[in-house]
Backbone as JSON, one array per atom type, in Angstrom:
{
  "sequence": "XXXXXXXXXXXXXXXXXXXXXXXXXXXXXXXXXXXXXXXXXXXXXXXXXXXXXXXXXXXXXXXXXXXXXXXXXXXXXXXXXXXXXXXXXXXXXXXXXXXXXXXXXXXXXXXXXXXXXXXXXXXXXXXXXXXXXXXXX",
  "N": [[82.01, 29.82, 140.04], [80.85, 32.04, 142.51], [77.96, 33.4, 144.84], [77.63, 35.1, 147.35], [78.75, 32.55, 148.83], [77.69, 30.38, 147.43], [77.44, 28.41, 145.0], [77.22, 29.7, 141.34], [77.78, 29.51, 138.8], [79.25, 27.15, 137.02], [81.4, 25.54, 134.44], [82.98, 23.18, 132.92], [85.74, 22.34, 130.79], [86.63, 25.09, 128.74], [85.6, 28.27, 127.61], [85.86, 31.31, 129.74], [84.25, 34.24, 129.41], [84.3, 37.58, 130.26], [81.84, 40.17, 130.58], [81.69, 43.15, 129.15], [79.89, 46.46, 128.94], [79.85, 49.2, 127.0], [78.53, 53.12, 126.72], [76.47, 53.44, 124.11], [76.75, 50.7, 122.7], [75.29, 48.41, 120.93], [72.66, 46.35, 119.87], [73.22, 44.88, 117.52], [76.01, 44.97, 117.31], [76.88, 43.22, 119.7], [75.75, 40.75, 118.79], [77.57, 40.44, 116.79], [79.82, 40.38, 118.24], [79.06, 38.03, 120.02], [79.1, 36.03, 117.82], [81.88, 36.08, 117.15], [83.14, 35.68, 119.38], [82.0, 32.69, 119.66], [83.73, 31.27, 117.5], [86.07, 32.56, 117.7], [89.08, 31.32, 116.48], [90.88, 29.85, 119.27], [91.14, 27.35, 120.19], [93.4, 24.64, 120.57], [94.53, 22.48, 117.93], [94.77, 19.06, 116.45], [97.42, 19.64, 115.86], [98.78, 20.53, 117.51], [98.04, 23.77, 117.42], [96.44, 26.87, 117.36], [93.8, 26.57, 116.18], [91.03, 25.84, 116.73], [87.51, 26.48, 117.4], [85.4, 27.19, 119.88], [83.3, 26.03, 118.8], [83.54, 24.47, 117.52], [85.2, 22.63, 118.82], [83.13, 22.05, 120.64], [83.05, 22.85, 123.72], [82.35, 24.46, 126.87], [80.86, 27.55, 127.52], [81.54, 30.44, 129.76], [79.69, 33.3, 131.27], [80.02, 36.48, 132.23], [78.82, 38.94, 133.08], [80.32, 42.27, 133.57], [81.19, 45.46, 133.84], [83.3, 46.89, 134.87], [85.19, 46.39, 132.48], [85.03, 48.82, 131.27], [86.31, 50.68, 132.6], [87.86, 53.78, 132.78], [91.32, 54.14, 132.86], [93.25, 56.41, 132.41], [93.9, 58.34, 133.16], [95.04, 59.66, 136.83], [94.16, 57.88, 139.74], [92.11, 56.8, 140.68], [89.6, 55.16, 139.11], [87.67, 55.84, 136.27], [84.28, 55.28, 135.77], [82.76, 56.17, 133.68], [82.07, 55.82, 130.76], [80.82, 53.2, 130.8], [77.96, 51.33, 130.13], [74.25, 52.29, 130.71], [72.76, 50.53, 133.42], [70.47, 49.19, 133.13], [70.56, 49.21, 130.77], [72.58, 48.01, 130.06], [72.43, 45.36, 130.82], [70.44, 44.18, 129.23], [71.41, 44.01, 126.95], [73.9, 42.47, 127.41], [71.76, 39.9, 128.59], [70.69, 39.55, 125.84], [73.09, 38.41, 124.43], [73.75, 36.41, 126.42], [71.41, 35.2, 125.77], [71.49, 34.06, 122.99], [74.01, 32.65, 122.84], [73.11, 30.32, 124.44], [71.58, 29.31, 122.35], [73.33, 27.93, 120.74], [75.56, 26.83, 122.35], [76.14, 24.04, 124.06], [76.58, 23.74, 127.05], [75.88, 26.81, 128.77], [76.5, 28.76, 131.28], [75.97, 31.31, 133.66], [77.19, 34.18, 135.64], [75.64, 36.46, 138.29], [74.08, 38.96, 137.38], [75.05, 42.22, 138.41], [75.12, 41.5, 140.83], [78.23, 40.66, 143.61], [80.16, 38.52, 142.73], [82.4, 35.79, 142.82], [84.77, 34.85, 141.14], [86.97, 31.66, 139.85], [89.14, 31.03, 137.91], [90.98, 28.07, 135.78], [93.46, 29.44, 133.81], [94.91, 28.51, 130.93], [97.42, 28.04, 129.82], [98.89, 30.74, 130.32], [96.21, 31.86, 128.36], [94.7, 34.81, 127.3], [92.19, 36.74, 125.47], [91.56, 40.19, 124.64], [88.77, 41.26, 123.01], [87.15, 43.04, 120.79], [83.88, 44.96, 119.04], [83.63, 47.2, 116.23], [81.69, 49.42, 116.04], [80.45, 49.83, 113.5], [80.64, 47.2, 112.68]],
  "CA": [[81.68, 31.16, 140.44], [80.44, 31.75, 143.65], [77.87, 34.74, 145.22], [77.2, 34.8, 149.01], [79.12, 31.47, 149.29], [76.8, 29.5, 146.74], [78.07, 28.19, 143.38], [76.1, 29.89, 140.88], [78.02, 28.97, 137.61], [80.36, 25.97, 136.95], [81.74, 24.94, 133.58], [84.66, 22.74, 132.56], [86.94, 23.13, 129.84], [86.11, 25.96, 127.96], [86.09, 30.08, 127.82], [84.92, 32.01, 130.38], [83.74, 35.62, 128.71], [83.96, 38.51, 131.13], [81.36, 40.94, 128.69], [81.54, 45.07, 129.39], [78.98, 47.05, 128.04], [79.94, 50.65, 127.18], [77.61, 53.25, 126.35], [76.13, 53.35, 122.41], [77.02, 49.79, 122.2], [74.06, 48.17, 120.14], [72.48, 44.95, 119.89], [74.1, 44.42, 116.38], [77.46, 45.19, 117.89], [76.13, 42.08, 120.84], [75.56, 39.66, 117.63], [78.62, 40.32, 116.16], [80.79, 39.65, 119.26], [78.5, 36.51, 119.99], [79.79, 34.99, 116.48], [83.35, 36.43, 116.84], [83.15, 34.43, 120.73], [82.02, 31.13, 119.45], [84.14, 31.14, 116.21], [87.06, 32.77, 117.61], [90.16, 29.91, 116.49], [91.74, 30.13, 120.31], [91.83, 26.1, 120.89], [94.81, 23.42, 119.93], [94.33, 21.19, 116.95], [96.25, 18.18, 116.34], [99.18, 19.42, 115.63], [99.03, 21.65, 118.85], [98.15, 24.64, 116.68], [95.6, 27.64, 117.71], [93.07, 26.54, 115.08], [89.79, 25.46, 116.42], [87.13, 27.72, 118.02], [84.47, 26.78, 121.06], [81.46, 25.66, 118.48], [84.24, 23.5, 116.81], [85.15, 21.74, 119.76], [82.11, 21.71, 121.5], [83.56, 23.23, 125.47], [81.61, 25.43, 127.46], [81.01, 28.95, 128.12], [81.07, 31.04, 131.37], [79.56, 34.82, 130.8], [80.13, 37.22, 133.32], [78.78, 40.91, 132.95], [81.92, 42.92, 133.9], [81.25, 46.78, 134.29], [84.61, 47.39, 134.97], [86.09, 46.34, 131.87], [84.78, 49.66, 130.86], [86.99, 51.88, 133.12], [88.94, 54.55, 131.8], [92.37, 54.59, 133.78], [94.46, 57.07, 131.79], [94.5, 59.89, 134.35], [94.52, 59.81, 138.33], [94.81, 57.39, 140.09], [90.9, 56.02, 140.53], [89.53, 54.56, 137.42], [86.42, 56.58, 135.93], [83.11, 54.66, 134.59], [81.64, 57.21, 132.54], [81.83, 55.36, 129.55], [80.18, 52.07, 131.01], [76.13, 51.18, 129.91], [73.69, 52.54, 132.11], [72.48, 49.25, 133.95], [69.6, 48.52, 132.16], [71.12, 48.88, 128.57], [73.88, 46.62, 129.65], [71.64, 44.03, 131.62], [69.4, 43.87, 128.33], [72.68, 43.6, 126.04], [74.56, 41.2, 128.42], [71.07, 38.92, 128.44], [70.99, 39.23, 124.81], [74.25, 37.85, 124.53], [73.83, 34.9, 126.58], [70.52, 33.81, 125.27], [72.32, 33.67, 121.8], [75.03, 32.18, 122.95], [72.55, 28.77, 124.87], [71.16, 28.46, 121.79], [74.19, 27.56, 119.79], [76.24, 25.99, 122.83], [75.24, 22.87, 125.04], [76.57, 23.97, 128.47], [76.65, 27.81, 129.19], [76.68, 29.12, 133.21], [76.29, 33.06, 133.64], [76.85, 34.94, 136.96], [74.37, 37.26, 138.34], [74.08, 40.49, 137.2], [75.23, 43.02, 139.56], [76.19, 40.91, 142.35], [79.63, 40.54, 144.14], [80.84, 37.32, 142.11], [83.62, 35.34, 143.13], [84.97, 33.95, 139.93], [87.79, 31.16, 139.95], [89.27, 29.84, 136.67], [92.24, 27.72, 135.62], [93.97, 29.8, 132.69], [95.17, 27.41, 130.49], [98.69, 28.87, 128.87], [97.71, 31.42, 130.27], [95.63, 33.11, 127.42], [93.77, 35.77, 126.98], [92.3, 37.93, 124.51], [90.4, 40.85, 124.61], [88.09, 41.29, 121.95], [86.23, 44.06, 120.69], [83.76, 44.96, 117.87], [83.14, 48.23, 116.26], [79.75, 50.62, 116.14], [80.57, 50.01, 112.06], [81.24, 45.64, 112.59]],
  "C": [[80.68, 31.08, 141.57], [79.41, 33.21, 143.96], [76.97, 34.15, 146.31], [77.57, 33.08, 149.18], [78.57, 30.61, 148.54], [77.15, 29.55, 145.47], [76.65, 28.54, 142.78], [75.99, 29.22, 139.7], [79.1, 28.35, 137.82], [80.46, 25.72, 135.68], [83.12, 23.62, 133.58], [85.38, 22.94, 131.62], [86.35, 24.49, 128.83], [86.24, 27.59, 127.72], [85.21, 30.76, 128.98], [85.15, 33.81, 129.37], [83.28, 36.44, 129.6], [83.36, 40.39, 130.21], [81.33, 42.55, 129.56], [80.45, 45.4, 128.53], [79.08, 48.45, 128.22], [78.67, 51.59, 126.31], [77.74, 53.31, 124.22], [76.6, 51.84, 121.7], [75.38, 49.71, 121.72], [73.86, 46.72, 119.98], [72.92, 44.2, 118.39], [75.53, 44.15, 116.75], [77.3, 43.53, 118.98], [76.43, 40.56, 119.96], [76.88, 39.48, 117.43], [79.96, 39.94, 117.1], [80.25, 38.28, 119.79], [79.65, 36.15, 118.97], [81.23, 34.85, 116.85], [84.01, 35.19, 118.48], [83.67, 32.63, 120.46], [82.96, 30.73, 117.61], [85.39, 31.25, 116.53], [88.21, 31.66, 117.7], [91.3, 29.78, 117.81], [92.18, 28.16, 120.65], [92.74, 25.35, 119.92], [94.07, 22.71, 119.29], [95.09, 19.98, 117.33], [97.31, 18.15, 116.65], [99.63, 20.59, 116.9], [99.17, 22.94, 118.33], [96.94, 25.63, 116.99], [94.8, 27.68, 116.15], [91.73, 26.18, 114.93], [88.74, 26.33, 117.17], [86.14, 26.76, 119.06], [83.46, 26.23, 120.41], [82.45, 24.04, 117.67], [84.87, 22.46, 117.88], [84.67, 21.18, 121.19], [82.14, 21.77, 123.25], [82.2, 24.21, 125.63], [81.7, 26.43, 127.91], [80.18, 29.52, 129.25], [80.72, 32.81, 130.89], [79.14, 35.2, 131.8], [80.53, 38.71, 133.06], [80.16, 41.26, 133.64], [81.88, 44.85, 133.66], [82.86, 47.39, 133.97], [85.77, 47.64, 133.77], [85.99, 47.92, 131.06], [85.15, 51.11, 131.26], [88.09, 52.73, 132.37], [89.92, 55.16, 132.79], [93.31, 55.14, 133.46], [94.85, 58.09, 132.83], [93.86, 59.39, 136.06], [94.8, 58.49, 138.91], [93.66, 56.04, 141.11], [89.86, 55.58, 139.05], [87.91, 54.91, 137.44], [85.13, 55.35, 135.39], [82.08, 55.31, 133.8], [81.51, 56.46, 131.49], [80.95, 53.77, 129.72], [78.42, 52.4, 130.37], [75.76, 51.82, 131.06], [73.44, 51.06, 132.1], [71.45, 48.41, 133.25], [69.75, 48.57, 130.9], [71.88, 48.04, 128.86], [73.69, 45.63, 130.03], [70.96, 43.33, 129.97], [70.82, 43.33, 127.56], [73.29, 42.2, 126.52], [72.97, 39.74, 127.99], [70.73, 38.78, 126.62], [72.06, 37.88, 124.34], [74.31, 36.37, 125.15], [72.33, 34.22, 125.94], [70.71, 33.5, 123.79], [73.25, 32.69, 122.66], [74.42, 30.31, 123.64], [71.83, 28.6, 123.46], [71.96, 27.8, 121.07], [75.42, 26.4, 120.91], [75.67, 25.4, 124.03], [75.16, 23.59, 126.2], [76.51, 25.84, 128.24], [76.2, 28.51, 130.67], [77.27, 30.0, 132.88], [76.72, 33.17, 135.32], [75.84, 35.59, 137.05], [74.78, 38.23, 138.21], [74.31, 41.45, 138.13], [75.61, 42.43, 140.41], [77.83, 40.42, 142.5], [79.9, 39.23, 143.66], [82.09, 37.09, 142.58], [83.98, 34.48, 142.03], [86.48, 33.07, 140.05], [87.95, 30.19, 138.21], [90.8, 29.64, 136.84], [92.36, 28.65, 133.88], [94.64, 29.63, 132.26], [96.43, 28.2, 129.59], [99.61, 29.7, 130.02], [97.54, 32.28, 128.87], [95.08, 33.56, 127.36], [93.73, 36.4, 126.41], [91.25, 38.88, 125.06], [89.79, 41.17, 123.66], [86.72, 42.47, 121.82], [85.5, 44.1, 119.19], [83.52, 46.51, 117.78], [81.73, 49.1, 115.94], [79.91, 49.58, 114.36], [80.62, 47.82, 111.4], [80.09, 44.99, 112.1]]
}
């Protein structure tokens, strides 16, 4: 990941985590997607089987605030962010989030907050999930 031409974050094998923060999320809600992150069973076993998670086979994570994922594009034909954090609830949340997340895994490399990121990953399948928790999780 790159901003103004300068690598900020680099991992290798591992997940990158592009995190939204909409409003009334909560720093319980933060926790509980931490765990669900480093737990979730997305890597190959043995037997080439989606059965081991990121703390279980020790890769590295990339976390990269993401605003956007918080657009609501049902109507029109520009995509609304009313429902996003204000900036400083989702800066605080977001840094939550990763300083859980270095204490439990070796490598992890954020982007910067607010700035124009240039992110490049290989997506391995490709897979992706999106993952959510609720107010109630």
């Amino acid at each position: 990941m790159t901003v103004d031409g300068a690598v900020i974050g680099k991992i290798g094998s591992g997940l990158l985590v592009f995190l939204g923060v909409e409003k009334g999320d909560t720093p319980s809600q933060v926790d509980r997607m931490l765990e669900r992150v480093l737990t979730y069973r997305v890597f190959c076993d043995a037997q080439g089987r989606m059965n081991t998670s990121l703390l279980d086979t020790k890769q590295d994570l990339l976390v990269v605030s993401q605003f956007t994922l918080a657009a609501d594009t049902r109507k029109g034909t520009r995509p609304s962010f009313s429902s996003a954090a204000a900036p400083d609830v989702a800066r605080g949340l977001y840094e939550q989030f990763v300083s859980g997340a270095s204490k439990r895994v070796q490598n992890v490399a954020t982007g910067r907050y607010g700035a124009d990121m240039k992110v490049a990953l290989v997506n391995d399948g490709p897979v992706t999930f999106w993952l959510q928790v609720s107010s109630g999780a």
